[in-house]
PDBQT receptor file of N, H, CA, C and O in Angstrom, charges set to zero:
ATOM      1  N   UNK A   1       0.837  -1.184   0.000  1.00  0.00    +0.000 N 
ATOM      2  CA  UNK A   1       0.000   0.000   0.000  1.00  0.00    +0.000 C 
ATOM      3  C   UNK A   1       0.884   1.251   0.000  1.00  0.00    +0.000 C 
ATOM      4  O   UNK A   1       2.057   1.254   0.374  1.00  0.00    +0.000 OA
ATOM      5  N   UNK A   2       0.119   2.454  -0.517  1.00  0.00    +0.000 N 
ATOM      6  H   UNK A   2      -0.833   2.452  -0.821  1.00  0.00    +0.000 HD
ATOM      7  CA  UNK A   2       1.228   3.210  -0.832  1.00  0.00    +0.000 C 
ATOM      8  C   UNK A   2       1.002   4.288   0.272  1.00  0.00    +0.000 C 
ATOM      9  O   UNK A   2       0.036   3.741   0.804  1.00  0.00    +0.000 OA
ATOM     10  N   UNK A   3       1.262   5.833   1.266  1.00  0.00    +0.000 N 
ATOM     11  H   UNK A   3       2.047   6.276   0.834  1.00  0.00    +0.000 HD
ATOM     12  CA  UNK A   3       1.067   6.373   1.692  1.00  0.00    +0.000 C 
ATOM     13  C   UNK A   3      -0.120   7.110   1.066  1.00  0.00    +0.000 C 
ATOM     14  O   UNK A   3      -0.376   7.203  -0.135  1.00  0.00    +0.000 OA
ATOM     15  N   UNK A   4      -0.904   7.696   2.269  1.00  0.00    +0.000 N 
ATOM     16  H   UNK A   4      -0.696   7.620   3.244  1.00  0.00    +0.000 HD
ATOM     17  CA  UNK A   4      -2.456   8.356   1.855  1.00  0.00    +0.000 C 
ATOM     18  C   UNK A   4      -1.788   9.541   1.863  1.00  0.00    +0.000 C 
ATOM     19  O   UNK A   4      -1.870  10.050   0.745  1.00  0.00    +0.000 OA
ATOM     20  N   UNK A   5      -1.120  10.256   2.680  1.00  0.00    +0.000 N 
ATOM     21  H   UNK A   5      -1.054   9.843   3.588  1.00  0.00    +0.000 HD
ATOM     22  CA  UNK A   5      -0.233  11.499   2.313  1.00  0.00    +0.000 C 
ATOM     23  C   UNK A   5      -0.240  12.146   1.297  1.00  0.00    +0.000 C 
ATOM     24  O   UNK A   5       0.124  11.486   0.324  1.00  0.00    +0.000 OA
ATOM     25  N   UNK A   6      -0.628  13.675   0.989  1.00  0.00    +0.000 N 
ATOM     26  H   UNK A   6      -0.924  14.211   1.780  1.00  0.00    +0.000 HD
ATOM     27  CA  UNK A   6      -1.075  13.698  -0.936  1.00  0.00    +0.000 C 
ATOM     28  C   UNK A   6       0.440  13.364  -1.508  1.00  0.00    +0.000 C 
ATOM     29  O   UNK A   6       0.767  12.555  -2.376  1.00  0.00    +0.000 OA
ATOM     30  N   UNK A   7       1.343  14.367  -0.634  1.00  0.00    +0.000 N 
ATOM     31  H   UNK A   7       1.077  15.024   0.071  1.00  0.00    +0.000 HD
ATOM     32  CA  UNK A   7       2.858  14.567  -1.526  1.00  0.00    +0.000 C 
ATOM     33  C   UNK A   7       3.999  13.458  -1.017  1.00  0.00    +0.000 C 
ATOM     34  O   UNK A   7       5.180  13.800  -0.969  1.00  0.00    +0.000 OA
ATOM     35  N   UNK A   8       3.504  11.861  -0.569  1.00  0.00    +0.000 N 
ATOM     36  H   UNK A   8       2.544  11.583  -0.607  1.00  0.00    +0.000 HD
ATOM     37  CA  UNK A   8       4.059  11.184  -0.144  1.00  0.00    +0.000 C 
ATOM     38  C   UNK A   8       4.325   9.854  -0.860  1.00  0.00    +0.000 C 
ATOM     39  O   UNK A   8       3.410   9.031  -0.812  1.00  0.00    +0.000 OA
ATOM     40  N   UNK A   9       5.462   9.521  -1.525  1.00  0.00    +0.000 N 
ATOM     41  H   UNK A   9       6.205  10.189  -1.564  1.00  0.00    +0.000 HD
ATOM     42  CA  UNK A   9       5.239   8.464  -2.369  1.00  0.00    +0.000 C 
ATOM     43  C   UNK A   9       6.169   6.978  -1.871  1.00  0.00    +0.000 C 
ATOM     44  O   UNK A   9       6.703   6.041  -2.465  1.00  0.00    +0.000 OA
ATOM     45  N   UNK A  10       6.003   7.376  -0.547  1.00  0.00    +0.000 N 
ATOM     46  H   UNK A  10       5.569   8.137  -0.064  1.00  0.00    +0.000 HD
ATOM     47  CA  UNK A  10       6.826   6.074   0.225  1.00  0.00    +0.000 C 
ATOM     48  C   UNK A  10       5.418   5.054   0.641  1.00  0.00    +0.000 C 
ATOM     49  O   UNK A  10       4.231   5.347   0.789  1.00  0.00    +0.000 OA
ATOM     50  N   UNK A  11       6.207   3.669   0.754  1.00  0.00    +0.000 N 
ATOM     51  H   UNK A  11       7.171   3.431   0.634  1.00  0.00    +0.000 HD
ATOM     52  CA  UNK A  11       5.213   2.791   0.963  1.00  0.00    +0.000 C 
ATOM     53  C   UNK A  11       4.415   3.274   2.800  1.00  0.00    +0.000 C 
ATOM     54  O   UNK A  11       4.710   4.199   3.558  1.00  0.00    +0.000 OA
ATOM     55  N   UNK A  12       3.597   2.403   2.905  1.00  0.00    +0.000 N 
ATOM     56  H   UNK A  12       3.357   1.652   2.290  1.00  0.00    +0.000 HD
ATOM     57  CA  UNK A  12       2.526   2.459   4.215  1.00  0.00    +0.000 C 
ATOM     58  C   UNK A  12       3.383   1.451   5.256  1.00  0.00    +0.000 C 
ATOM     59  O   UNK A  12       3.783   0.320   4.977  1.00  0.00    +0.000 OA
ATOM     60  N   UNK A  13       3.520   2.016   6.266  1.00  0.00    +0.000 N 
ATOM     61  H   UNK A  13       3.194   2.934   6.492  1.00  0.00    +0.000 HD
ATOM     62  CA  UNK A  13       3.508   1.267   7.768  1.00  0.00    +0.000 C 
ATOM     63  C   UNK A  13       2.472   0.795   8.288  1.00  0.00    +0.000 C 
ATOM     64  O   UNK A  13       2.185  -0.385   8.491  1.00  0.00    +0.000 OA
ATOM     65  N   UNK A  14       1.967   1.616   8.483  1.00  0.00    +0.000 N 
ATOM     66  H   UNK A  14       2.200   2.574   8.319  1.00  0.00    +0.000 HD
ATOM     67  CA  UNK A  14       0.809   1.612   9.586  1.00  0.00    +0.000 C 
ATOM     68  C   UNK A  14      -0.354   2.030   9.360  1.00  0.00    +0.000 C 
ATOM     69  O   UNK A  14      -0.402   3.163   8.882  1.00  0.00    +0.000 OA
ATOM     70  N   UNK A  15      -1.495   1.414   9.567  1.00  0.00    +0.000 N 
ATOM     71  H   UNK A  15      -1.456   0.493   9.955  1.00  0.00    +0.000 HD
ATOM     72  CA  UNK A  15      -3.341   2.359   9.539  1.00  0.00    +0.000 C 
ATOM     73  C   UNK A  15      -3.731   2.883  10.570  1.00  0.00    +0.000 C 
ATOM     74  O   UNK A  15      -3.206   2.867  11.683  1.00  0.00    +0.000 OA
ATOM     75  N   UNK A  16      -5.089   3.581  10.073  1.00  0.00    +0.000 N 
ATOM     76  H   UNK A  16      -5.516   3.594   9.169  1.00  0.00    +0.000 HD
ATOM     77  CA  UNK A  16      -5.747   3.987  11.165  1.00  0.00    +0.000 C 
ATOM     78  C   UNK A  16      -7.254   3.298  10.196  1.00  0.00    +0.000 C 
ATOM     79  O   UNK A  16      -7.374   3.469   8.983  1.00  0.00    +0.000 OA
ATOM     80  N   UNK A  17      -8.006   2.732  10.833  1.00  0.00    +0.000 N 
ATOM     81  H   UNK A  17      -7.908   2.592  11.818  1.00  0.00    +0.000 HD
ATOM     82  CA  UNK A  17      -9.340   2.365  11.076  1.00  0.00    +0.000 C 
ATOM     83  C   UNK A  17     -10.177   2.650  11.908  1.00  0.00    +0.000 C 
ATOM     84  O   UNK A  17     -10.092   2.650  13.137  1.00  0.00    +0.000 OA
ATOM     85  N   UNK A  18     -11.295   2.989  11.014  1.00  0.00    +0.000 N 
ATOM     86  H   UNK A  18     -11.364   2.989  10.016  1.00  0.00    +0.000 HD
ATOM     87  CA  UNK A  18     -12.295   3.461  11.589  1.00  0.00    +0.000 C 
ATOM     88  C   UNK A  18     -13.835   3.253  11.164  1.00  0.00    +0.000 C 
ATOM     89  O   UNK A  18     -14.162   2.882  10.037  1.00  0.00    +0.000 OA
ATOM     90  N   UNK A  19     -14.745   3.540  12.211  1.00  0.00    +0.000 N 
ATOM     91  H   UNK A  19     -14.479   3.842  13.127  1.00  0.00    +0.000 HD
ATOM     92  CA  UNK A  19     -16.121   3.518  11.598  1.00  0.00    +0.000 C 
ATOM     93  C   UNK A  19     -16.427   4.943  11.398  1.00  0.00    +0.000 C 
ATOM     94  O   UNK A  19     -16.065   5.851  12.145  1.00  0.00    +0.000 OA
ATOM     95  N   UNK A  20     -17.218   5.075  10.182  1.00  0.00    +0.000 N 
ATOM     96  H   UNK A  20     -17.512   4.336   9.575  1.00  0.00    +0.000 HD
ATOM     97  CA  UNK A  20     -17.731   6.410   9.664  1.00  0.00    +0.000 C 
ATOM     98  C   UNK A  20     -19.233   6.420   9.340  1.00  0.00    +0.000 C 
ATOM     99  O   UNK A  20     -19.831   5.443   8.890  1.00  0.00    +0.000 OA
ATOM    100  N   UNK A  21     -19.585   7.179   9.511  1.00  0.00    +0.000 N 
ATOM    101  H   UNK A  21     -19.099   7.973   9.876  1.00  0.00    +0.000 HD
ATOM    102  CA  UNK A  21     -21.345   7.047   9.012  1.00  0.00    +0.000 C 
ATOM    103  C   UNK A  21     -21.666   7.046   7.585  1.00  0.00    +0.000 C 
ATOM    104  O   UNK A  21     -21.479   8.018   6.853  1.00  0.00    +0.000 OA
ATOM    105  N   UNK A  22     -22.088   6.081   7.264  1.00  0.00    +0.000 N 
ATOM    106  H   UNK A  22     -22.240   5.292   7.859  1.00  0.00    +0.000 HD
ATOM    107  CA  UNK A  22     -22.562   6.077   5.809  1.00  0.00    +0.000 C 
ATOM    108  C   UNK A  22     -23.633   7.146   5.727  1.00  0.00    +0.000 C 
ATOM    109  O   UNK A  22     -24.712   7.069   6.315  1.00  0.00    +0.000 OA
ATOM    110  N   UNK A  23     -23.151   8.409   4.751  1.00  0.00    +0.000 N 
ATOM    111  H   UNK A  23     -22.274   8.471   4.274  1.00  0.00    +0.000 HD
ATOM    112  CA  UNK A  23     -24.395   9.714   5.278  1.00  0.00    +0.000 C 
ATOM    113  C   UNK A  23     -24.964   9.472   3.643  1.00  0.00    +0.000 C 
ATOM    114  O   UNK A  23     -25.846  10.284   3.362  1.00  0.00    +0.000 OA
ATOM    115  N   UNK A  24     -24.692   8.708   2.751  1.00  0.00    +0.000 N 
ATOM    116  H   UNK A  24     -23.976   8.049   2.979  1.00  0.00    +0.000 HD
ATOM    117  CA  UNK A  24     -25.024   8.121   1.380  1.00  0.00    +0.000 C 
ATOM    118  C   UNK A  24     -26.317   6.894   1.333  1.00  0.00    +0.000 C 
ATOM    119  O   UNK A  24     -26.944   6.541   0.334  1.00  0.00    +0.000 OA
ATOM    120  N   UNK A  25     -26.436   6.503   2.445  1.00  0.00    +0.000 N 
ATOM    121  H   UNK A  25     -25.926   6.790   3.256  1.00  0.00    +0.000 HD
ATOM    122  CA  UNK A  25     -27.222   4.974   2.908  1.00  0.00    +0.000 C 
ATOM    123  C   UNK A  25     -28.209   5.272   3.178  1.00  0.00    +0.000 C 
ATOM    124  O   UNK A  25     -28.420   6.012   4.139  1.00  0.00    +0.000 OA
ATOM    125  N   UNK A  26     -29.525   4.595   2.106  1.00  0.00    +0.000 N 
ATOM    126  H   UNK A  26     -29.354   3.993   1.325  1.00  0.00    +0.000 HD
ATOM    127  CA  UNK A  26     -30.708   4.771   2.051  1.00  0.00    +0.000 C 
ATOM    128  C   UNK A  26     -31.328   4.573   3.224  1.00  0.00    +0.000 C 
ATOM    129  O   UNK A  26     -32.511   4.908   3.284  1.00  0.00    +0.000 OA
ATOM    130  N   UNK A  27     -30.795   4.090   4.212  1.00  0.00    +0.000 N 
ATOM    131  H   UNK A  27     -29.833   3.818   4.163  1.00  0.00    +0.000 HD
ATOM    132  CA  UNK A  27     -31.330   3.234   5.575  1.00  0.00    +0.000 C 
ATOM    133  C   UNK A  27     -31.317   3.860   6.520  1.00  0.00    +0.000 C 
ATOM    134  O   UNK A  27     -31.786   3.559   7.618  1.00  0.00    +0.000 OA
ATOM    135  N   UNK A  28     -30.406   5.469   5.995  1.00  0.00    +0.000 N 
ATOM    136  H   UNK A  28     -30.026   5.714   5.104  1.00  0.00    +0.000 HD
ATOM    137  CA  UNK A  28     -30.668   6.552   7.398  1.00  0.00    +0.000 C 
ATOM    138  C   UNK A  28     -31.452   7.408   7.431  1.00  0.00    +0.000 C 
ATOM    139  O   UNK A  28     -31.287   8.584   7.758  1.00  0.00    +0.000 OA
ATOM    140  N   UNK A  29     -32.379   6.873   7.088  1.00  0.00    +0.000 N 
ATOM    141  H   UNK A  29     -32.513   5.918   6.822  1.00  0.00    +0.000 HD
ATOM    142  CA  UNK A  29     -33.635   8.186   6.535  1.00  0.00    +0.000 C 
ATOM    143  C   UNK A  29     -34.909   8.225   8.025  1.00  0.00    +0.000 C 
ATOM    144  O   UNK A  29     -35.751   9.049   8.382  1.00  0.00    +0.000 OA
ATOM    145  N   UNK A  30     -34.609   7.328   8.375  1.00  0.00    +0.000 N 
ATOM    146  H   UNK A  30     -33.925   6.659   8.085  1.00  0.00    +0.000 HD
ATOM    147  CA  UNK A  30     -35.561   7.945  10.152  1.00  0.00    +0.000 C 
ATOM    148  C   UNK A  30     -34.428   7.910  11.087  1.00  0.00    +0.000 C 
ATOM    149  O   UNK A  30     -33.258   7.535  11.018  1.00  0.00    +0.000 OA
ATOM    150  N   UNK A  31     -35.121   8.388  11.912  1.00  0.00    +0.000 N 
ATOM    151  H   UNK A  31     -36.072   8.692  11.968  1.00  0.00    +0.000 HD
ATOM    152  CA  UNK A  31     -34.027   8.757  13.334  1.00  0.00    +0.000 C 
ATOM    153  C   UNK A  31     -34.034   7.755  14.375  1.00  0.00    +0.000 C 
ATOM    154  O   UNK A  31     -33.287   7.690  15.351  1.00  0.00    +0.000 OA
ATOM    155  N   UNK A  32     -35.347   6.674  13.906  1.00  0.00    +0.000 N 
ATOM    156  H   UNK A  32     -35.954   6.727  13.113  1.00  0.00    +0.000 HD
ATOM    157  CA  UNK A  32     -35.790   5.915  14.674  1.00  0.00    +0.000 C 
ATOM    158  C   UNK A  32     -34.664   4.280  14.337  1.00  0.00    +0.000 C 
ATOM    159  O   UNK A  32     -34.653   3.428  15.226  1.00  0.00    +0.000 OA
ATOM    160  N   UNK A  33     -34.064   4.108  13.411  1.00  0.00    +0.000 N 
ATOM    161  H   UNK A  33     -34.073   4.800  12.689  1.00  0.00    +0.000 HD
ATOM    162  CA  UNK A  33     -33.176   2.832  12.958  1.00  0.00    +0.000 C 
ATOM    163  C   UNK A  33     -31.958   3.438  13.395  1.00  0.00    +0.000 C 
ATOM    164  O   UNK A  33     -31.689   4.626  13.580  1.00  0.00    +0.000 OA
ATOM    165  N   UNK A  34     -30.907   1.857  13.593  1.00  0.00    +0.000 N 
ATOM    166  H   UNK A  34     -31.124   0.893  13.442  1.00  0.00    +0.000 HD
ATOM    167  CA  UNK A  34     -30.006   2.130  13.336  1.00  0.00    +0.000 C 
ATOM    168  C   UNK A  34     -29.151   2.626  12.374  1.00  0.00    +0.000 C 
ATOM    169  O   UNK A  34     -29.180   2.197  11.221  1.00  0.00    +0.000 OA
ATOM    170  N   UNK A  35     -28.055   3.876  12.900  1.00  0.00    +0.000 N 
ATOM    171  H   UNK A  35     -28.031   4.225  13.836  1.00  0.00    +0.000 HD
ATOM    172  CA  UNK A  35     -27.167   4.128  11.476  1.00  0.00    +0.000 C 
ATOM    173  C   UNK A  35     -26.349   3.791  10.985  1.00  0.00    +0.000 C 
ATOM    174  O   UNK A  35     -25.445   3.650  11.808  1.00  0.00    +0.000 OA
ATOM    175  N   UNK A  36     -25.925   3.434   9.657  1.00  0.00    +0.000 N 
ATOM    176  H   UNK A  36     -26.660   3.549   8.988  1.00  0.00    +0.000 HD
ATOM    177  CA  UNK A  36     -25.725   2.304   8.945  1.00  0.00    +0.000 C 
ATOM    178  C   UNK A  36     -23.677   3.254   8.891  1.00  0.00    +0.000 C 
ATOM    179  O   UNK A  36     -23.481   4.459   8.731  1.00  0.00    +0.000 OA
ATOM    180  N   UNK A  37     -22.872   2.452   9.033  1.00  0.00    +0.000 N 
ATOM    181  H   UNK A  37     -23.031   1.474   9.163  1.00  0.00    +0.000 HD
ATOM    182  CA  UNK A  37     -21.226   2.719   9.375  1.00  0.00    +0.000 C 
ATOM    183  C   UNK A  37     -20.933   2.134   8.309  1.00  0.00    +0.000 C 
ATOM    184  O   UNK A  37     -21.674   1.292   7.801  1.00  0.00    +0.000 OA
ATOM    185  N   UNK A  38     -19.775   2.507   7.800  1.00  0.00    +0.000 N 
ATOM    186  H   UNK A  38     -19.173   3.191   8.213  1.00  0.00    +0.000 HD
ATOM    187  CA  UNK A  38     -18.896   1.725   6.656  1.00  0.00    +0.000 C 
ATOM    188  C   UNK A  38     -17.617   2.249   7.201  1.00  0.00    +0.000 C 
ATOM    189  O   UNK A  38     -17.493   3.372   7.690  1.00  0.00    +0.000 OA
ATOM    190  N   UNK A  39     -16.211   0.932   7.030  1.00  0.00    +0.000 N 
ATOM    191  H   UNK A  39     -16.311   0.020   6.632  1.00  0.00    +0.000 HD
ATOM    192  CA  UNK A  39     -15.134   1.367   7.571  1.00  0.00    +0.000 C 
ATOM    193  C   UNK A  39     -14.203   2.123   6.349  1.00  0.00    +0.000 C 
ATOM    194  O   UNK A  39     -14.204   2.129   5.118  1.00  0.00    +0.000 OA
ATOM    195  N   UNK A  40     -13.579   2.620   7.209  1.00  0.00    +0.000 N 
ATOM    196  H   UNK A  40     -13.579   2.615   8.209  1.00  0.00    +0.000 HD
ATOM    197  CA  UNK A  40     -12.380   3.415   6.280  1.00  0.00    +0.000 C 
ATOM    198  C   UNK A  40     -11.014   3.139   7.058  1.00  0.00    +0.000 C 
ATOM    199  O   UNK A  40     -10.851   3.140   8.278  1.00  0.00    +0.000 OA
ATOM    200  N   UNK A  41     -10.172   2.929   6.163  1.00  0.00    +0.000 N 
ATOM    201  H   UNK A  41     -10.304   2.929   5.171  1.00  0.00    +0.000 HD
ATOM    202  CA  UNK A  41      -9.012   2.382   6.466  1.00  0.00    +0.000 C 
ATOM    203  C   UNK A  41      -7.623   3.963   6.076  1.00  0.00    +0.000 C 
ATOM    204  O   UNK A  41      -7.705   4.534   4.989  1.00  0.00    +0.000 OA
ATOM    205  N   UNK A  42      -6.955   4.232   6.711  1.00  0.00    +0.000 N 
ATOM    206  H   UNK A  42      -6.889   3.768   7.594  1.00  0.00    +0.000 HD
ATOM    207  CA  UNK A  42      -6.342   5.197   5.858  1.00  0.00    +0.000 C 
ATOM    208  C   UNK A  42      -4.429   4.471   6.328  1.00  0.00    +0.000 C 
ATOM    209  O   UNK A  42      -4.179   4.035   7.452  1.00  0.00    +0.000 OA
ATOM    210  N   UNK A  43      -3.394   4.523   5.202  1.00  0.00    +0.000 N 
ATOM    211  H   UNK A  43      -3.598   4.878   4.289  1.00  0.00    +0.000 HD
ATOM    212  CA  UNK A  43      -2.631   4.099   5.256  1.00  0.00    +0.000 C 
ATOM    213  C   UNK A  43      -1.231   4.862   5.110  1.00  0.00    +0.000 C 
ATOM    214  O   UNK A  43      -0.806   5.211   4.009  1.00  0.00    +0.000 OA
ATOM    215  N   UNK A  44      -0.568   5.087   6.273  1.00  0.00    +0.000 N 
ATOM    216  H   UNK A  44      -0.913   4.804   7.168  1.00  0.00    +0.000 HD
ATOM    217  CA  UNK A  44       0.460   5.948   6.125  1.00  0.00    +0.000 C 
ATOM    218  C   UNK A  44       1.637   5.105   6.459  1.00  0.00    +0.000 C 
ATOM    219  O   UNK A  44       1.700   4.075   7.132  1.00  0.00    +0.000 OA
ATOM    220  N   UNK A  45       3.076   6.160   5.482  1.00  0.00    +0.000 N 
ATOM    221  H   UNK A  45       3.025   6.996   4.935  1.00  0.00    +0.000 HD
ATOM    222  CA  UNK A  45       4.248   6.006   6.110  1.00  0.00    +0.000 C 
ATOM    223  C   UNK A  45       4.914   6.273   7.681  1.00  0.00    +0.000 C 
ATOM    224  O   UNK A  45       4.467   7.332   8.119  1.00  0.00    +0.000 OA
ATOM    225  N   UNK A  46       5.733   5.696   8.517  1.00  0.00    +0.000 N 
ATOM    226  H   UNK A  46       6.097   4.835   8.161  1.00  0.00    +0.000 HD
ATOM    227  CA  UNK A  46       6.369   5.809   9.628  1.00  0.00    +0.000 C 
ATOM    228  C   UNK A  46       6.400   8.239   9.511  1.00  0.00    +0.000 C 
ATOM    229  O   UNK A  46       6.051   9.088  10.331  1.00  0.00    +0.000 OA
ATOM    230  N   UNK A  47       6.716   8.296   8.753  1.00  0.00    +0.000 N 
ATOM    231  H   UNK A  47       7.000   7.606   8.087  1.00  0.00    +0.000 HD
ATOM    232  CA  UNK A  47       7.096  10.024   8.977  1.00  0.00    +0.000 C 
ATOM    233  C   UNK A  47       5.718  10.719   8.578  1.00  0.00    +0.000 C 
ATOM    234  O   UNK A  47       5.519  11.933   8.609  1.00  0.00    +0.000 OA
ATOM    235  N   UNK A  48       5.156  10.121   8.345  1.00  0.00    +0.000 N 
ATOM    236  H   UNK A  48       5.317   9.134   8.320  1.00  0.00    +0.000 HD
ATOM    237  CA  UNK A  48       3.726  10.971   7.855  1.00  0.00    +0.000 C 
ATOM    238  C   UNK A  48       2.410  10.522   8.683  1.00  0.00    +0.000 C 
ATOM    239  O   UNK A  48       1.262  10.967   8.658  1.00  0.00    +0.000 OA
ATOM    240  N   UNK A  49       3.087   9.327   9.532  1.00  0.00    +0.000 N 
ATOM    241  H   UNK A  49       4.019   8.966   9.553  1.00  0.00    +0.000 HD
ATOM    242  CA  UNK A  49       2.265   8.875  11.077  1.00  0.00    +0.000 C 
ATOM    243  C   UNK A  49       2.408   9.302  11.722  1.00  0.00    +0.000 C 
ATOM    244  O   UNK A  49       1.496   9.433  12.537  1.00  0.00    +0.000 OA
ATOM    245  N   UNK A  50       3.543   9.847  11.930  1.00  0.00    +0.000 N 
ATOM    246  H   UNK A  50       4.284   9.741  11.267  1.00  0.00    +0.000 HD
ATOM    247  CA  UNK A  50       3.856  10.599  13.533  1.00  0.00    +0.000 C 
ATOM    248  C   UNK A  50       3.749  11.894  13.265  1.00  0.00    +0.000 C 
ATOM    249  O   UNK A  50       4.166  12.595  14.187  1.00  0.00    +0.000 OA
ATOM    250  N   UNK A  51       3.290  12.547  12.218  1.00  0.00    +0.000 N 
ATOM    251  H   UNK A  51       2.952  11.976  11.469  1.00  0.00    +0.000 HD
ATOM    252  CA  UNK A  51       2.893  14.077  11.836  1.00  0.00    +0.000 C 
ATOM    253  C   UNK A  51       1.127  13.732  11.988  1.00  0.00    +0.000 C 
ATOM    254  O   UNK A  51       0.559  14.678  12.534  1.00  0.00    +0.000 OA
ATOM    255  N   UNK A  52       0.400  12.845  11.701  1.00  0.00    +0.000 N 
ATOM    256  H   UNK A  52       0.861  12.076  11.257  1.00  0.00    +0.000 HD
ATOM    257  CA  UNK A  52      -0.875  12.577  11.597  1.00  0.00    +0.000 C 
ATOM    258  C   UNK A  52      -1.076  12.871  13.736  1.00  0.00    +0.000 C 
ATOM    259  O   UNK A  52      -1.664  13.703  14.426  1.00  0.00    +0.000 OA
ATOM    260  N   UNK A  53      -0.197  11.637  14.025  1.00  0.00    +0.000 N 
ATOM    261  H   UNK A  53       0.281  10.961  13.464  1.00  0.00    +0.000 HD
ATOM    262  CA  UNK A  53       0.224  11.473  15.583  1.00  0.00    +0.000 C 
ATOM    263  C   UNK A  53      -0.031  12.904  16.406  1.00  0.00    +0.000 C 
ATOM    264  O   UNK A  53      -0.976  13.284  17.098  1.00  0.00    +0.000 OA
ATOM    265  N   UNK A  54       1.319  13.574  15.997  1.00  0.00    +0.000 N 
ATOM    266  H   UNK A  54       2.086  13.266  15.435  1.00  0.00    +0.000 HD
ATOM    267  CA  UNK A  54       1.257  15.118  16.641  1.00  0.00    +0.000 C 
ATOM    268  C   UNK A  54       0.014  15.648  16.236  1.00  0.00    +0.000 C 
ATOM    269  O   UNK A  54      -0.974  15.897  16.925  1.00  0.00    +0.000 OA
ATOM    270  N   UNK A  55       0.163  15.760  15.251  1.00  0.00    +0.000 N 
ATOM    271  H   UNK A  55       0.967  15.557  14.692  1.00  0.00    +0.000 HD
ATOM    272  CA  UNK A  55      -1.871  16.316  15.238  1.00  0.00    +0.000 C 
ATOM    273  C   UNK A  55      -2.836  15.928  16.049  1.00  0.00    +0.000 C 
ATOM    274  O   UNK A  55      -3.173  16.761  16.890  1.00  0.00    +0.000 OA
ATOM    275  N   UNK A  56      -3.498  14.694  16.046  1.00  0.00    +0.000 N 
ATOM    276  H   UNK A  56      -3.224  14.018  15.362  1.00  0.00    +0.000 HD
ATOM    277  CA  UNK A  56      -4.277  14.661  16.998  1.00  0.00    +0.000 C 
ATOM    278  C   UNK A  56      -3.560  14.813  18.490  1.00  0.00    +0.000 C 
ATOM    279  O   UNK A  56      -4.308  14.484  19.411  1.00  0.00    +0.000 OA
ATOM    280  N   UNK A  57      -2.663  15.113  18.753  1.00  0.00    +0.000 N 
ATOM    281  H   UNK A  57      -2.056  15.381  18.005  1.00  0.00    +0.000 HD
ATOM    282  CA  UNK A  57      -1.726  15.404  20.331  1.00  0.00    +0.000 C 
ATOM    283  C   UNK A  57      -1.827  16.629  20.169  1.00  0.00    +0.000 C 
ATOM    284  O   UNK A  57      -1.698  17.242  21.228  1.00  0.00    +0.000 OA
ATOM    285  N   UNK A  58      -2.119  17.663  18.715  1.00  0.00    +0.000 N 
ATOM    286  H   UNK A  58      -2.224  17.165  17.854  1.00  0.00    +0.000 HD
ATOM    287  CA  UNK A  58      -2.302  18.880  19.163  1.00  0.00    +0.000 C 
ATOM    288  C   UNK A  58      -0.392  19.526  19.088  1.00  0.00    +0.000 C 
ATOM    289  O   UNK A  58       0.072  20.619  18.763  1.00  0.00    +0.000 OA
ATOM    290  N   UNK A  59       0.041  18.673  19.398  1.00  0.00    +0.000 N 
ATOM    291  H   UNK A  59      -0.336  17.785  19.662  1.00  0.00    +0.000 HD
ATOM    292  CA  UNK A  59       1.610  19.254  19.010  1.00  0.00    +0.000 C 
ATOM    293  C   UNK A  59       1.685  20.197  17.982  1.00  0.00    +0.000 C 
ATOM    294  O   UNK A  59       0.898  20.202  17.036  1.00  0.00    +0.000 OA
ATOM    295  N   UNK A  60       2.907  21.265  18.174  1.00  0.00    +0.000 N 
ATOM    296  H   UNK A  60       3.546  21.261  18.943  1.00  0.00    +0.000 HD
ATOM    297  CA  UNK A  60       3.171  21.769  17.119  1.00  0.00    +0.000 C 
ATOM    298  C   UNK A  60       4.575  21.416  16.624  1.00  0.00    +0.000 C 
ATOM    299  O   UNK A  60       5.435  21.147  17.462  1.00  0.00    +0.000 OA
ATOM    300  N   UNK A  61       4.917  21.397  15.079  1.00  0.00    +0.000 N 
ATOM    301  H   UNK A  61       4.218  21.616  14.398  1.00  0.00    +0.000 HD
ATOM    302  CA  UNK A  61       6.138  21.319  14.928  1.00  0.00    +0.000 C 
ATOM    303  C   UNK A  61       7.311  22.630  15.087  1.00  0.00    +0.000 C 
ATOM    304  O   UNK A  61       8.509  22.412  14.908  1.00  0.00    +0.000 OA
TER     305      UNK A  61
C-alpha cells in the first residue's frame, strides 16, 4: 500500500481504522433505525504517522 499522504510516495507502515457514518445509505432516513457505518481504512508512512500522531496530540512542529 502506498502512503495516503497527498505529496508522499513512500510505501505504508501503519493504519488507522475506523467507523464512519454512511451519510449516502438509504437506511438513514428515520431517526428511529439504526445508522448504517462503513469502515475506512487510511494508510500511512512511519514520517507521515507521527505528523498525523502530533496532530491529533495537538503538538506543534
Amino acid at each position: 500500500m502506498k502512503c495516503y499522504s497527498t505529496n508522499c510516495k513512500n510505501e505504508a507502515s501503519s493504519s488507522f481504522s475506523e467507523k464512519v457514518l454512511d451519510v449516502n445509505s438509504t437506511t438513514n432516513k428515520w431517526l428511529t433505525t439504526e445508522p448504517v457505518y462503513k469502515r475506512i481504512t487510511l494508510y500511512y508512512c512511519h514520517d507521515c504517522m507521527q505528523d498525523v500522531l502530533g496532530d491529533l496530540r495537538g503538538q506543534k512542529k
